[in-house]
């Protein structure tokens, strides 16, 4: 999870996370930390691990995905938005069924606000969420993303 307003990256593994302020310098002091207690209002299942996350600068919201559900947090002050968690299915228009069961990774481009979801060997893109996924998606990760070593 890259948080542009703080210019930091958060990496999640199991029930812990680290913050990286300077790439190449390792994680910040006093990390790793438990997810529980440090991300206000997260349901218990999300405190035990996060599958995917992204920060959307255009609306100041942080999105966490776990299994077939997601939550949205307001970033300032950090708090869970009312009505969450919600199922992925029905709230992200046009997603293929496999994506509704869980998201492997997610990102939001700062320059275009486009949202990308990755699942198994495929990915999708939203330019405007209410309009559904962009035409021509899903696409294969390979060869559409720079040659990745895995």
Short mmCIF file of C-alpha atoms in Angstrom, two decimals:
data_model
loop_
_atom_site.label_atom_id
_atom_site.label_comp_id
_atom_site.label_asym_id
_atom_site.label_seq_id
_atom_site.Cartn_x
_atom_site.Cartn_y
_atom_site.Cartn_z
CA UNK A 1 0.00 0.00 0.00
CA UNK A 2 1.64 3.23 -1.15
CA UNK A 3 0.38 6.29 0.68
CA UNK A 4 1.35 9.34 -1.32
CA UNK A 5 0.35 11.93 1.28
CA UNK A 6 3.01 10.48 3.58
CA UNK A 7 5.28 9.15 0.81
CA UNK A 8 5.54 5.77 2.52
CA UNK A 9 4.85 2.16 1.57
CA UNK A 10 3.12 -0.32 3.86
CA UNK A 11 3.74 -4.04 3.33
CA UNK A 12 1.47 -6.64 4.95
CA UNK A 13 2.30 -10.25 5.82
CA UNK A 14 0.14 -12.38 8.06
CA UNK A 15 -1.11 -10.32 10.98
CA UNK A 16 1.76 -7.80 10.82
CA UNK A 17 2.91 -4.96 8.62
CA UNK A 18 5.95 -2.78 8.09
CA UNK A 19 6.36 0.79 6.89
CA UNK A 20 9.11 1.78 4.47
CA UNK A 21 9.96 5.47 4.17
CA UNK A 22 13.13 5.09 2.14
CA UNK A 23 13.32 2.33 -0.44
CA UNK A 24 16.55 0.40 -0.07
CA UNK A 25 16.93 1.28 3.61
CA UNK A 26 14.78 -1.49 5.04
CA UNK A 27 11.68 -0.96 7.11
CA UNK A 28 11.29 1.92 9.53
CA UNK A 29 12.29 1.58 13.17
CA UNK A 30 9.64 0.15 15.53
CA UNK A 31 8.28 -2.13 12.79
CA UNK A 32 6.90 -4.76 12.23
CA UNK A 33 3.67 -3.96 14.05
CA UNK A 34 0.46 -5.90 14.51
CA UNK A 35 -2.39 -4.94 12.18
CA UNK A 36 -4.77 -5.23 15.16
CA UNK A 37 -4.91 -1.96 17.06
CA UNK A 38 -3.07 0.07 14.44
CA UNK A 39 -5.73 0.25 11.72
CA UNK A 40 -8.85 1.50 13.57
CA UNK A 41 -12.09 -0.38 13.11
CA UNK A 42 -10.82 -3.24 10.95
CA UNK A 43 -12.93 -6.38 11.37
CA UNK A 44 -11.18 -9.30 13.07
CA UNK A 45 -10.68 -11.23 9.82
CA UNK A 46 -8.78 -8.27 8.31
CA UNK A 47 -6.62 -7.98 11.44
CA UNK A 48 -5.36 -11.50 10.77
CA UNK A 49 -4.14 -10.60 7.28
CA UNK A 50 -4.70 -8.43 4.23
CA UNK A 51 -4.81 -9.89 0.69
CA UNK A 52 -4.55 -6.59 -1.21
CA UNK A 53 -4.67 -2.88 -0.50
CA UNK A 54 -4.54 0.46 -2.26
CA UNK A 55 -4.85 4.13 -1.39
CA UNK A 56 -6.93 6.29 -3.69
CA UNK A 57 -5.62 9.82 -3.51
CA UNK A 58 -8.59 11.28 -5.44
CA UNK A 59 -11.02 10.45 -2.61
CA UNK A 60 -8.58 10.05 0.30
CA UNK A 61 -9.75 6.46 0.93
CA UNK A 62 -7.79 3.31 1.74
CA UNK A 63 -9.19 -0.02 0.53
CA UNK A 64 -8.30 -3.38 2.09
CA UNK A 65 -9.34 -6.72 0.55
CA UNK A 66 -9.62 -10.02 2.39
CA UNK A 67 -11.19 -13.06 0.75
CA UNK A 68 -14.47 -12.06 -0.90
CA UNK A 69 -14.86 -8.86 1.15
CA UNK A 70 -13.37 -5.40 1.31
CA UNK A 71 -13.38 -2.42 3.64
CA UNK A 72 -12.85 1.28 3.02
CA UNK A 73 -11.18 3.63 5.46
CA UNK A 74 -11.09 7.40 5.51
CA UNK A 75 -7.44 8.37 5.75
CA UNK A 76 -7.72 11.59 7.81
CA UNK A 77 -8.56 10.86 10.56
CA UNK A 78 -8.01 7.15 9.99
CA UNK A 79 -11.32 5.35 10.55
CA UNK A 80 -13.48 2.62 9.04
CA UNK A 81 -16.28 4.00 6.86
CA UNK A 82 -19.83 3.04 7.89
CA UNK A 83 -21.37 0.00 6.21
CA UNK A 84 -18.17 -2.03 5.80
CA UNK A 85 -17.11 -4.77 5.26
CA UNK A 86 -18.91 -5.30 1.97
CA UNK A 87 -18.77 -8.15 -0.53
CA UNK A 88 -16.61 -7.54 -3.59
CA UNK A 89 -19.38 -9.04 -5.75
CA UNK A 90 -21.95 -6.41 -6.66
CA UNK A 91 -19.85 -3.46 -5.48
CA UNK A 92 -17.19 -3.51 -8.21
CA UNK A 93 -19.18 -3.61 -11.48
CA UNK A 94 -18.15 -5.97 -14.23
CA UNK A 95 -15.59 -8.03 -12.32
CA UNK A 96 -15.13 -11.59 -13.55
CA UNK A 97 -16.39 -14.15 -11.01
CA UNK A 98 -12.88 -15.23 -9.99
CA UNK A 99 -12.08 -11.65 -8.87
CA UNK A 100 -15.25 -11.57 -6.74
CA UNK A 101 -13.81 -14.43 -4.67
CA UNK A 102 -10.68 -12.46 -3.81
CA UNK A 103 -8.09 -10.02 -5.11
CA UNK A 104 -4.40 -10.99 -5.11
CA UNK A 105 -3.03 -7.45 -5.49
CA UNK A 106 -4.33 -3.95 -6.21
CA UNK A 107 -3.00 -0.52 -7.08
CA UNK A 108 -4.28 2.91 -7.96
CA UNK A 109 -2.26 5.07 -10.36
CA UNK A 110 -1.65 8.50 -8.94
CA UNK A 111 -1.59 10.28 -12.30
CA UNK A 112 -4.81 8.81 -13.75
CA UNK A 113 -6.64 7.45 -10.65
CA UNK A 114 -7.12 4.19 -12.58
CA UNK A 115 -7.55 1.15 -10.35
CA UNK A 116 -5.95 -2.20 -11.21
CA UNK A 117 -6.92 -5.54 -9.65
CA UNK A 118 -4.78 -8.65 -10.11
CA UNK A 119 -6.02 -12.23 -9.74
CA UNK A 120 -4.07 -15.34 -10.73
CA UNK A 121 -2.61 -14.70 -14.24
CA UNK A 122 -5.02 -11.85 -15.13
CA UNK A 123 -5.73 -8.23 -14.27
CA UNK A 124 -8.46 -5.68 -14.87
CA UNK A 125 -8.57 -1.89 -14.91
CA UNK A 126 -11.18 0.65 -13.88
CA UNK A 127 -11.03 4.19 -15.22
CA UNK A 128 -14.44 4.99 -13.67
CA UNK A 129 -15.72 2.37 -11.21
CA UNK A 130 -19.46 3.00 -11.80
CA UNK A 131 -18.94 2.35 -15.53
CA UNK A 132 -17.46 -1.12 -14.92
CA UNK A 133 -14.11 -2.49 -15.98
CA UNK A 134 -12.46 -0.91 -18.98
CA UNK A 135 -13.06 -2.35 -22.43
CA UNK A 136 -10.62 -5.10 -23.37
CA UNK A 137 -10.18 -6.46 -19.84
CA UNK A 138 -9.36 -8.84 -18.27
CA UNK A 139 -5.89 -9.13 -19.75
CA UNK A 140 -3.00 -11.47 -19.04
CA UNK A 141 -0.35 -10.12 -16.70
CA UNK A 142 2.31 -11.64 -18.94
CA UNK A 143 3.20 -10.09 -21.42
CA UNK A 144 1.31 -6.85 -20.59
CA UNK A 145 3.42 -5.92 -17.58
CA UNK A 146 7.15 -5.49 -17.99
CA UNK A 147 8.81 -8.85 -17.95
CA UNK A 148 8.51 -9.95 -14.36
CA UNK A 149 10.92 -12.58 -13.01
CA UNK A 150 8.11 -14.88 -11.80
#
